[in-house]
XYZ file of C-alpha atoms in Angstrom:
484
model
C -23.381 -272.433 -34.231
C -27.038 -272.634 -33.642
C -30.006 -273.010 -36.372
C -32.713 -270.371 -36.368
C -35.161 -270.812 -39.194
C -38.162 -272.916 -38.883
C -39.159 -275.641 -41.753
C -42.366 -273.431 -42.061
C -40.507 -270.556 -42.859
C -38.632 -272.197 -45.338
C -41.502 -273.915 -47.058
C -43.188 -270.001 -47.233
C -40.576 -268.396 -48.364
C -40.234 -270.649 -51.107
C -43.635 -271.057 -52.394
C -43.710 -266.697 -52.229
C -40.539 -267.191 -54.085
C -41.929 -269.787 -56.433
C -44.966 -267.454 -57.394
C -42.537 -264.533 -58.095
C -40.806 -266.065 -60.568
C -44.247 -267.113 -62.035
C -44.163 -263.479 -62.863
C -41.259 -263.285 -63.840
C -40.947 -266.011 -66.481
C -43.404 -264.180 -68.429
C -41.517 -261.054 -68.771
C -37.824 -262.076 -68.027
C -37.383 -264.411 -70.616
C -36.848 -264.519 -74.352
C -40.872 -264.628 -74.571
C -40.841 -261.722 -74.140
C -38.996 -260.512 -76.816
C -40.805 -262.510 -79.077
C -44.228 -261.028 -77.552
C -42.842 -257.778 -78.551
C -42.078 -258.375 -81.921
C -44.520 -261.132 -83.172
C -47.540 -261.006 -81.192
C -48.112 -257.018 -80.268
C -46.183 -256.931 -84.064
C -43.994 -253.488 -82.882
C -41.187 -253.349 -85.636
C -37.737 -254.693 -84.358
C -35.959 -251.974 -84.233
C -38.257 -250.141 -81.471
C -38.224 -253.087 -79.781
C -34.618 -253.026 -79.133
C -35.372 -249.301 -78.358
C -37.741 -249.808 -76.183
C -36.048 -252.455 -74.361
C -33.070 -250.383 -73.714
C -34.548 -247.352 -72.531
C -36.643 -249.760 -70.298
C -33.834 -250.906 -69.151
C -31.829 -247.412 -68.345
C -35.053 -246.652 -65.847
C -34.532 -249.871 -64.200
C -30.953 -248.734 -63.608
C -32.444 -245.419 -62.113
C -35.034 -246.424 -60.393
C -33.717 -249.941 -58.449
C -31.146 -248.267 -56.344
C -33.185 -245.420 -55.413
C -36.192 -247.853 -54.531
C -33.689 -250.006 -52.378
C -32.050 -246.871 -50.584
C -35.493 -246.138 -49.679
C -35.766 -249.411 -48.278
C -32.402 -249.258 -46.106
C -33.143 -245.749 -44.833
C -37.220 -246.654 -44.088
C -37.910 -249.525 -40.872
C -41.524 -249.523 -40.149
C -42.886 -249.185 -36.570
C -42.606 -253.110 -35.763
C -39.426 -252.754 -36.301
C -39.024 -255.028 -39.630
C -37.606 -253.634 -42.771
C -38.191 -255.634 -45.829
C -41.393 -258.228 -44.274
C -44.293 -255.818 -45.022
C -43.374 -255.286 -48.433
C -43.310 -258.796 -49.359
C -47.355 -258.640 -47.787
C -48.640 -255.235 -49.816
C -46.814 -255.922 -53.246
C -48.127 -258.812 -54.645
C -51.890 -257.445 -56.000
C -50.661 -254.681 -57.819
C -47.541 -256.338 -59.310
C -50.139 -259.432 -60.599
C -52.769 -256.482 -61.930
C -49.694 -254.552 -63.863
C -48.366 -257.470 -65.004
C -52.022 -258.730 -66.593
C -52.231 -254.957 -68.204
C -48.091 -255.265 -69.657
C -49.810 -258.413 -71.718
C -52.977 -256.414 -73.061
C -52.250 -255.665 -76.765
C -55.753 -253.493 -77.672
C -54.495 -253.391 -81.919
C -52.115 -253.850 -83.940
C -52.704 -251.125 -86.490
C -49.499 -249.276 -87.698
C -51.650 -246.024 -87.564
C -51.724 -246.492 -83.587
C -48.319 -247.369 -83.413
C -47.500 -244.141 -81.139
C -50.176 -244.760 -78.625
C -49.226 -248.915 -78.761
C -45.813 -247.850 -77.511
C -46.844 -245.375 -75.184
C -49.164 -247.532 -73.483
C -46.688 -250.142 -73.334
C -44.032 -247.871 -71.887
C -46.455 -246.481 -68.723
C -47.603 -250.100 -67.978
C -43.956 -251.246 -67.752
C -42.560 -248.512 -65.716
C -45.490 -249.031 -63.252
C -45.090 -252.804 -63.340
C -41.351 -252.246 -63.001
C -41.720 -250.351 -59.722
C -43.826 -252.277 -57.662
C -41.596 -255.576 -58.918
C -38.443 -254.139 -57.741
C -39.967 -253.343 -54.437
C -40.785 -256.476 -53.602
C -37.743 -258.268 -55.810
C -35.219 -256.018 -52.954
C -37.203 -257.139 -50.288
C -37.464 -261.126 -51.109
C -34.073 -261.495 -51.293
C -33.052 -258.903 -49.034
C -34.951 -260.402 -46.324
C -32.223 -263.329 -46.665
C -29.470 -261.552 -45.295
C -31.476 -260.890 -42.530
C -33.559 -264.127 -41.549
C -30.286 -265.896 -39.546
C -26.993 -264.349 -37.910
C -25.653 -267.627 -38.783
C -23.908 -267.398 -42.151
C -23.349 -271.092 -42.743
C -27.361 -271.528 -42.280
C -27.980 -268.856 -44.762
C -25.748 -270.198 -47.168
C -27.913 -273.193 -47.122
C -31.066 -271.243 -47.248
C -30.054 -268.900 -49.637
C -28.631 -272.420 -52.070
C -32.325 -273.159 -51.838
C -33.971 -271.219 -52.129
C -32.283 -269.958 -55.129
C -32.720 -273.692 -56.362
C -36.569 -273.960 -56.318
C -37.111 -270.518 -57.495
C -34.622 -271.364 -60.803
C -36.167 -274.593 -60.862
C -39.835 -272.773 -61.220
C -38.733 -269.921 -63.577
C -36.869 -271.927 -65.585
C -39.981 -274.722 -65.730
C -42.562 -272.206 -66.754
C -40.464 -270.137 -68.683
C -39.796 -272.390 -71.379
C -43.229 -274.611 -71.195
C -45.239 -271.339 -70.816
C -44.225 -270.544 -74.657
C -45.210 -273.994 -75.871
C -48.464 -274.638 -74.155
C -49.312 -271.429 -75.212
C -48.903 -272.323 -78.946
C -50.463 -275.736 -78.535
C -53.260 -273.624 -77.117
C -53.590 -271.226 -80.133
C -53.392 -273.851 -82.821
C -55.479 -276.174 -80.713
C -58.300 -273.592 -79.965
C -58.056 -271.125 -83.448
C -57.987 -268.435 -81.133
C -55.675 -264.940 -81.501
C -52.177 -264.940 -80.382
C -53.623 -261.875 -78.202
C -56.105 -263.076 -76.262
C -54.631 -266.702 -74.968
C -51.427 -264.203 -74.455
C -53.942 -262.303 -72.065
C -55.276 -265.105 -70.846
C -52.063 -266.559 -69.432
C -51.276 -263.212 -67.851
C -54.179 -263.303 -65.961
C -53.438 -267.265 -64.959
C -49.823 -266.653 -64.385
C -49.035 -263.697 -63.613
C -51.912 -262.127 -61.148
C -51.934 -266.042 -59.963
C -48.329 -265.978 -59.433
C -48.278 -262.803 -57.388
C -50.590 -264.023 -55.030
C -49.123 -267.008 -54.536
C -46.010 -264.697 -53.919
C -47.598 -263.263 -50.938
C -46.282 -266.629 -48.877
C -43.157 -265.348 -48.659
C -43.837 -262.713 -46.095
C -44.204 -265.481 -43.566
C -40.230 -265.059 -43.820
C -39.068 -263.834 -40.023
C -36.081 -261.196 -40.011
C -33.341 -261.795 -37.019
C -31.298 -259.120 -37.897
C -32.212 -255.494 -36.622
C -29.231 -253.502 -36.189
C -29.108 -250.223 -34.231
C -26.983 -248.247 -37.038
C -24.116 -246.015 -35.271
C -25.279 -243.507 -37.788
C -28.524 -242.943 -40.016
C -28.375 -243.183 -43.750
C -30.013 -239.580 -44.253
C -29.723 -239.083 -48.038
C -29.575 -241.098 -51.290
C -25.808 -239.657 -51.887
C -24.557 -241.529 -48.511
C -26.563 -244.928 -49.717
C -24.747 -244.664 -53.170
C -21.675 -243.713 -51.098
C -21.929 -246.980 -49.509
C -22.768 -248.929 -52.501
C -19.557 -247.749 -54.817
C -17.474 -249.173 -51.488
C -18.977 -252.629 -51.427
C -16.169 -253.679 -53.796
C -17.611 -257.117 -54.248
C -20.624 -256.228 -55.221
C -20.040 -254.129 -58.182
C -17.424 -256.643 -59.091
C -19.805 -259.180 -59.340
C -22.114 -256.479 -60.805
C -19.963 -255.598 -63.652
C -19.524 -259.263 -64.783
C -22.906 -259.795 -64.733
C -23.078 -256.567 -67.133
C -20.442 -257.512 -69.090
C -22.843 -261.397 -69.509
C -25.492 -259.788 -70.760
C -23.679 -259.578 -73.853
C -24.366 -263.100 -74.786
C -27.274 -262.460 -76.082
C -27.594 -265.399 -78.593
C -30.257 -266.979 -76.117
C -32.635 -264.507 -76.968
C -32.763 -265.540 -80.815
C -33.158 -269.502 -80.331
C -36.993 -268.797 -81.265
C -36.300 -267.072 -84.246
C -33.633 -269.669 -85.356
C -36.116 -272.631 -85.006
C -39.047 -270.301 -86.664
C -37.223 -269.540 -89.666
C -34.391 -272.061 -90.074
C -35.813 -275.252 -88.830
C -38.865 -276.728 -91.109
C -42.204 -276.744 -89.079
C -42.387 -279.933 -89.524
C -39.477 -281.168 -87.748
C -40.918 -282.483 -85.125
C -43.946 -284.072 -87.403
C -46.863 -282.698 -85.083
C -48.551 -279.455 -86.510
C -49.396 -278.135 -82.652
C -46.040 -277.924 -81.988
C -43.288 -275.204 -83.852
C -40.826 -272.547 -83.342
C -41.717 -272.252 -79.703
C -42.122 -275.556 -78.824
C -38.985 -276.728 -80.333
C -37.628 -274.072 -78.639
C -38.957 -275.117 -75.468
C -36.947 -278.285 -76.021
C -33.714 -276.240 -77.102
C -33.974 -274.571 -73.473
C -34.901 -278.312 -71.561
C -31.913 -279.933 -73.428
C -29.424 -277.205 -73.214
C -30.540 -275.711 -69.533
C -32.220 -278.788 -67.650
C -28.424 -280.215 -66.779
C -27.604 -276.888 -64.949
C -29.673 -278.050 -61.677
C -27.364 -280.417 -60.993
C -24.955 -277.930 -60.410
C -27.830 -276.158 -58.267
C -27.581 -279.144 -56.321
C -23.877 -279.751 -56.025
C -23.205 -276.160 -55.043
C -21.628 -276.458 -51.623
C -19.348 -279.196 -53.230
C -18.224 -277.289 -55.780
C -17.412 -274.583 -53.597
C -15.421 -276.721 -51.653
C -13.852 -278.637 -54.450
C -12.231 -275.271 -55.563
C -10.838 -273.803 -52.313
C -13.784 -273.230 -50.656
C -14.382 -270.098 -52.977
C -17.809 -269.404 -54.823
C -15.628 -267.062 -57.045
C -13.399 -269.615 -58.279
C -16.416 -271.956 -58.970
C -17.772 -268.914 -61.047
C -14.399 -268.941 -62.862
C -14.188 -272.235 -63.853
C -18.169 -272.485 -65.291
C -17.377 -269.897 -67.728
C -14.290 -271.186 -69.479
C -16.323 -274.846 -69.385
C -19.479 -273.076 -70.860
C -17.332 -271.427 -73.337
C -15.172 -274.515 -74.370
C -18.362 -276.832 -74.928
C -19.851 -273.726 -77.071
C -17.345 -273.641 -79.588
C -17.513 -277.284 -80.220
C -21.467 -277.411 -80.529
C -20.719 -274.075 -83.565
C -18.495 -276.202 -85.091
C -20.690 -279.919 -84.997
C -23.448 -277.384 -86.732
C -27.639 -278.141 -86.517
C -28.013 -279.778 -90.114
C -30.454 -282.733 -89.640
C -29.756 -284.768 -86.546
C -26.027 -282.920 -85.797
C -28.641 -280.298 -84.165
C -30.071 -282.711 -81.183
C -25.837 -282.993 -81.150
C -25.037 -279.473 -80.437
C -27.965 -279.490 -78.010
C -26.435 -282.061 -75.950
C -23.057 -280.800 -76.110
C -24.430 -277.149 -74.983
C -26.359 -278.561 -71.897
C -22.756 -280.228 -70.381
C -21.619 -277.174 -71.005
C -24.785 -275.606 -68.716
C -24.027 -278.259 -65.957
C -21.778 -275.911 -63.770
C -23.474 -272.753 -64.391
C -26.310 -273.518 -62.132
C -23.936 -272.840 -59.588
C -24.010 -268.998 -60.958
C -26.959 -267.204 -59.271
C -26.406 -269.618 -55.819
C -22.598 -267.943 -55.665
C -23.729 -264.233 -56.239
C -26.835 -264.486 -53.632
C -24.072 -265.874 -51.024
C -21.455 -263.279 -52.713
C -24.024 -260.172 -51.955
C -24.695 -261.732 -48.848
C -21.057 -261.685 -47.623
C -20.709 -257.969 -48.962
C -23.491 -257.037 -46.750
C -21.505 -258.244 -43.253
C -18.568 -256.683 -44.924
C -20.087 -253.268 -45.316
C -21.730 -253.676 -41.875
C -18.161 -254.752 -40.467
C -16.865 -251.839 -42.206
C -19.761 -248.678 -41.494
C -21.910 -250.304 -38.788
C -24.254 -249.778 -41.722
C -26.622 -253.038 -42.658
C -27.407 -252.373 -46.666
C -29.592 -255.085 -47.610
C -31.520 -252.818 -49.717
C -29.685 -250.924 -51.753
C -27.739 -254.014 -52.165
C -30.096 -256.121 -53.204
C -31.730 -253.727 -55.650
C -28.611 -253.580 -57.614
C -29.311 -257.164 -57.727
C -32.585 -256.441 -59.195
C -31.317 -253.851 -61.554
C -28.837 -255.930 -62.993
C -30.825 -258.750 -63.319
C -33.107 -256.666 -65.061
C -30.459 -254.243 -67.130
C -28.438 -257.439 -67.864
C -31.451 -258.953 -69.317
C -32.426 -255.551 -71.193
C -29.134 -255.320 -72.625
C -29.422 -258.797 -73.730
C -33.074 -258.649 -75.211
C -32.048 -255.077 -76.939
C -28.902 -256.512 -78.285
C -31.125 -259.030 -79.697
C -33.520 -257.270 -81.328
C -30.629 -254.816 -82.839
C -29.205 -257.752 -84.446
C -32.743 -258.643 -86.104
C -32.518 -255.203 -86.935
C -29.345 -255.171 -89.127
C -29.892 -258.741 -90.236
C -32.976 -257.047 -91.880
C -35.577 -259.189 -90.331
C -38.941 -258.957 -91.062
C -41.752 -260.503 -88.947
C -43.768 -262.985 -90.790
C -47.172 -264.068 -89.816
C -49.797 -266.742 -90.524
C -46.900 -268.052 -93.611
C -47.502 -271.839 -94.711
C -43.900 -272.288 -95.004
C -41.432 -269.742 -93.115
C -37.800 -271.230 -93.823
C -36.385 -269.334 -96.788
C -38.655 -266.212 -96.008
C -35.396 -263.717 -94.144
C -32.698 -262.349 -95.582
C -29.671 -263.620 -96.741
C -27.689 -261.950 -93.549
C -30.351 -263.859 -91.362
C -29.648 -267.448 -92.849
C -25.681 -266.845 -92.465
C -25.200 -265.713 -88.952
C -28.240 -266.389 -86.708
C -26.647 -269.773 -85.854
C -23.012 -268.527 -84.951
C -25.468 -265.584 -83.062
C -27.103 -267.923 -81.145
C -24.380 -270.251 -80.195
C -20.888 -268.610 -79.620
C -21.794 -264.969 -78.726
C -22.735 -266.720 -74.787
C -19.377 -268.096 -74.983
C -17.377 -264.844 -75.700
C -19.397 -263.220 -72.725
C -18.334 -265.747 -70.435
C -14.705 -265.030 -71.354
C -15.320 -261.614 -70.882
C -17.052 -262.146 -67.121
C -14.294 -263.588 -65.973
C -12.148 -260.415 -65.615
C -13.479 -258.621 -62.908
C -13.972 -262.154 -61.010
C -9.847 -261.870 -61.154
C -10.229 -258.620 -58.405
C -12.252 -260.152 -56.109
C -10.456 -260.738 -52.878
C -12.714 -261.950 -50.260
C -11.526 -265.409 -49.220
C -12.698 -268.235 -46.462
C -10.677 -266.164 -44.113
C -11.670 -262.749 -44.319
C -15.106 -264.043 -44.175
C -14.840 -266.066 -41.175
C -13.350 -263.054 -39.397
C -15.938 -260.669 -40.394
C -18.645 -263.188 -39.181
C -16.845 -263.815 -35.958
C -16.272 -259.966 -35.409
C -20.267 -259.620 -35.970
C -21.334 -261.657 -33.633
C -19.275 -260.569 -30.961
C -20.352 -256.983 -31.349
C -24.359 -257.826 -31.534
C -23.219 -259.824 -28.031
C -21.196 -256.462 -26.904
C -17.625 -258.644 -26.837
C -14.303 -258.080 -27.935
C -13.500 -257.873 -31.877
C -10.730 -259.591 -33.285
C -10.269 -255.931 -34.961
C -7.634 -256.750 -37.774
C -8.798 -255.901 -41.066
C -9.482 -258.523 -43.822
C -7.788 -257.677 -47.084
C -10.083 -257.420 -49.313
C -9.627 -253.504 -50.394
C-alpha cells in the first residue's frame, strides 16, 4: 500500500509535538501538585478541591471543544491544521500567568484561588484546542493505516521521550537553581514558565506543517452537540479504553514520591546540599520510568508477539507492572534496599511504554470504525476525550493525592533544617505502601474493561479495506465486523 507522508512532515510534527509537551510537563506532572501545595503554599485540602473541580470542567469542556471541531472545516478545506498555527501564543502566555503566585498571605487566600481558578480554565481551553487537533490531525495525515501506525508509534515516542525528560529534570534544575542562586521558590518558578512554557508553545507551532489526506464528504452533517455525543457513546472502543484509563487514575501513589523523599528520606542522602526532595525524586522517576522507552521502541513487536493485538499487549503490562510492585513494597526503601525497589519498579515500567502507543492506534482504529459505521469521520470529538481523560485521569490522580495528605494530616513545612520526623504519625506509616502498591491495584483494576474489547486484526483489516474502496467509489466487502 503506498506511503504518503514526507520526512519533513514528520520531523515538524514532532518538534510541534515536542514543544507541547514542554507545556505540558509543567502542569501535567506531579510538579504540579507540589507547586500547589509548597510553593503558592494553598492548604492541601483545597488543593485536592481545586484539582477536582478543575478537573470536572475539563470533562465538560473537551468534548464540547472537539464536537466543535468535527462539525467546523474551514474554507481550505482542512479541519484540525489551522488550529495547530493560532494556538500556540496564547496557550504559552496562559501558561506563564497559571505559574504567577503574586502572595502568599492567608488573608488573600480567596482571591489566590480565584485567580488561580480563571487562569486555569482559560489555559485549559486554548490547550485542549490544540491537544484535539495535534493528535487528531493523525488520523487524518495518511489513508494508509499501517503508515499511521508507524507515525502515530513515533510520534508518541519522542513526545513521551520529551515530557517525560523535562518533567522530571525540570523539578531538579529548578531546585539546584533556588539553592544555587538564594532566590524565591516564586520567581525561578516564574521564570521557568516563561522559558518553558511560552518557549514550548512556540516551538509547538511546527506541528502545523502536518498535511491532512483525509477530507471526507459526510453523507450527513453533524448539526448539534447531542448527535456528536450520540456518536461518541457508540464508539465502543473508545470509552472502553476511556474507562480504564479512568479507572488508572486511581494509582495515584506517583503523585506523592516528592513528599516521600522530602519527609522520609534525610536531605542528605545524596551528600550534596543543591540537591533534595526533588532531585532525588527526579532520580526515583529516571530509575523507575527511563526502562519504559524500550517498550516505546519495541511496540510493533509486542503487538505482534501477542496476536497481533495492542489490547492484549495492554493486558499483559498491567499484571507485569503490578507483580514487580508488590515485590519492590515488600524489599522496603531502608538504606540501600531503596535504590532496590527502584530497580525492581522500573522492570516493572519496561512494558508500559507500550500504553499510550496502543490507545493512539486504538482511537485511531475507532475512528475508521465509526466512519465505516455513520459515514461520519470523528477525529475531534474523539480525540478530545483523549484530552479529557488525559487530563481528568490526571486530576483524579493529583486530587486523590492531595486528599490523602489531607487525612494523613500533612502539614507543609518550609525553610526546616531537618524535615524527616516533622509529619504525622499516619504520614510515616503509609506514604510508602501509598506510593508503591496503590499503581499496582489500578492496573488490576484497568484490565476489566480491556476484557470487552472486541476489535481484532480482522475486523480491522476489513474496515480499512471497505474504506478505501468507498473513497475510490468500489465495491465493499459489506459484512459487518463483530465488534458490537
Amino acid at each position: 500500500m503506498q506511503n504518503y507522508i514526507t520526512k519533513s512532515e514528520k520531523i515538524n510534527y514532532c518538534v510541534g509535538l515536542s514543544g507541547q509537551n514542554m507545556v505540558y510537563s509543567l502542569i501535567g506532572a506531579s510538579f504540579f501538585t507540589y507547586f500547589m501545595t509548597d510553593i503558592a503554599m494553598f492548604p492541601a485540602i483545597i488543593v485536592s478541591a481545586l484539582l477536582i473541580i478543575m478537573k470536572v470542567w475539563d470533562g465538560i469542556n473537551d468534548p464540547i471543544v472537539g464536537s466543535f471541531i468535527d462539525k467546523h472545516t474551514f474554507k481550505n478545506g482542512e479541519k484540525m491544521r489551522p488550529f495547530l498555527r493560532y494556538t500556540p501564543l496564547p496557550v504559552g502566555v496562559f501558561s506563564v500567568l497559571l505559574f504567577l503566585v503574586f502572595s502568599t498571605e492567608e488573608s488573600l487566600l480567596w482571591l489566590r484561588v480565584a485567580y488561580f481558578v480563571i487562569m486555569y480554565i482559560c489555559w485549559d481551553l486554548v490547550y485542549t484546542v490544540q491537544d484535539v487537533s495535534i493528535w487528531g490531525i493523525t488520523a487524518m495525515v495518511t489513508p494508509n493505516a499501517d503508515e499511521r501506525d508507524k507515525f502515530v508509534q513515533w510520534a508518541r515516542t519522542i513526545g513521551s521521550v520529551v515530557y517525560a525528560v523535562f518533567s522530571t529534570l525540570l523539578p531538579m534544575a529548578l531546585e539546584i537553581v533556588v539553592n544555587a542562586t538564594g532566590q524565591s521558590w516564586q520567581f525561578i518558578t516564574l521564570v521557568f514558565a516563561v522559558i518553558f512554557g511560552l518557549g514550548g508553545a512556540m516551538i509547538s507551532k511546527r506541528a502545523d506543517k502536518t498535511q491532512e489526506r483525509i477530507r471526507v464528504i459526510q453523507e450527513t452533517k453533524q448539526e448539534s452537540l447531542v448527535e456528536s455525543f450520540s456518536l461518541l457513546f457508540k464508539n465502543r472502543i473508545l470509552m472502553l479504553v476511556t474507562l480504564a484509563n479512568l479507572i488508572g487514575a486511581l494509582g495515584f501513589g506517583a503523585n506523592l514520591v516528592t513528599y516521600f523523599f522530602k519527609y522520609e528520606i534525610p536531605s542528605d542522602f545524596l551528600g550534596n546540599g543543591l540537591i533534595g526532595a526533588l532531585g532525588l525524586s527526579t532520580l526515583f522517576y529516571v530509575i523507575t520510568g527511563a526502562p519504559s522507552f524500550i517498550g516505546m521502541v519495541f511496540a510493533d513487536k509486542l503487538k505482534k508477539l501477542f496476536k497481533d493485538s495492542y489490547v492484549n499487549v495492554l493486558i499483559f503490562m498491567q499484571l507485569f507492572n503490578c507483580f514487580f510492585r508488590v515485590i519492590a513494597f515488600f524489599i522496603g526503601f531502608e538504606g540501600k534496599n531503596l535504590w532496590i525497589s527502584m530497580v525492581v519498579m522500573g522492570v516493572a515500567s519496561i512494558p508500559t511504554g507500550v500504553n499510550s502507543i496502543a490507545q493512539t492506534s486504538l482511537f485511531c482504529d475507532s475512528i475508521d470504525y465509526t466512519e465505516w459505521k455513520t459515514g461520519k469521520r470523528t477525529e475531534g470529538i474523539t480525540f478530545s476525550m483523549q484530552t479529557s481523560f488525559t487530563k481528568i485521569s490526571s486530576g483524579i490522580t493529583a486530587g486523590l493525592a492531595t486528599l490523602a495528605l489531607s487525612l494523613l494530616k500533612y502539614r507543609a513545612v518550609d525553610n526546616a533544617a531537618v524535615y524527616v520526623g516533622t509529619q504525622s504519625a499516619a504520614f510515616d506509616k503509609w506514604i510508602w505502601p501509598l506510593v508503591v502498591l496503590t499503581p499496582a491495584v489500578a492496573s488490576l483494576l484497568y484490565i476489566i474493561p480491556l476484557l470487552f474489547v472486541r476489535y481484532g486484526p480482522k475486523e480491522r483489516a476489513r474496515v480499512t479495506a471497505d474504506l478505501i474502496a468507498r473513497r475510490e467509489e468500489k465495491a465493499e466487502q459489506g459484512s459487518i465486523p463483530d465488534c458490537e
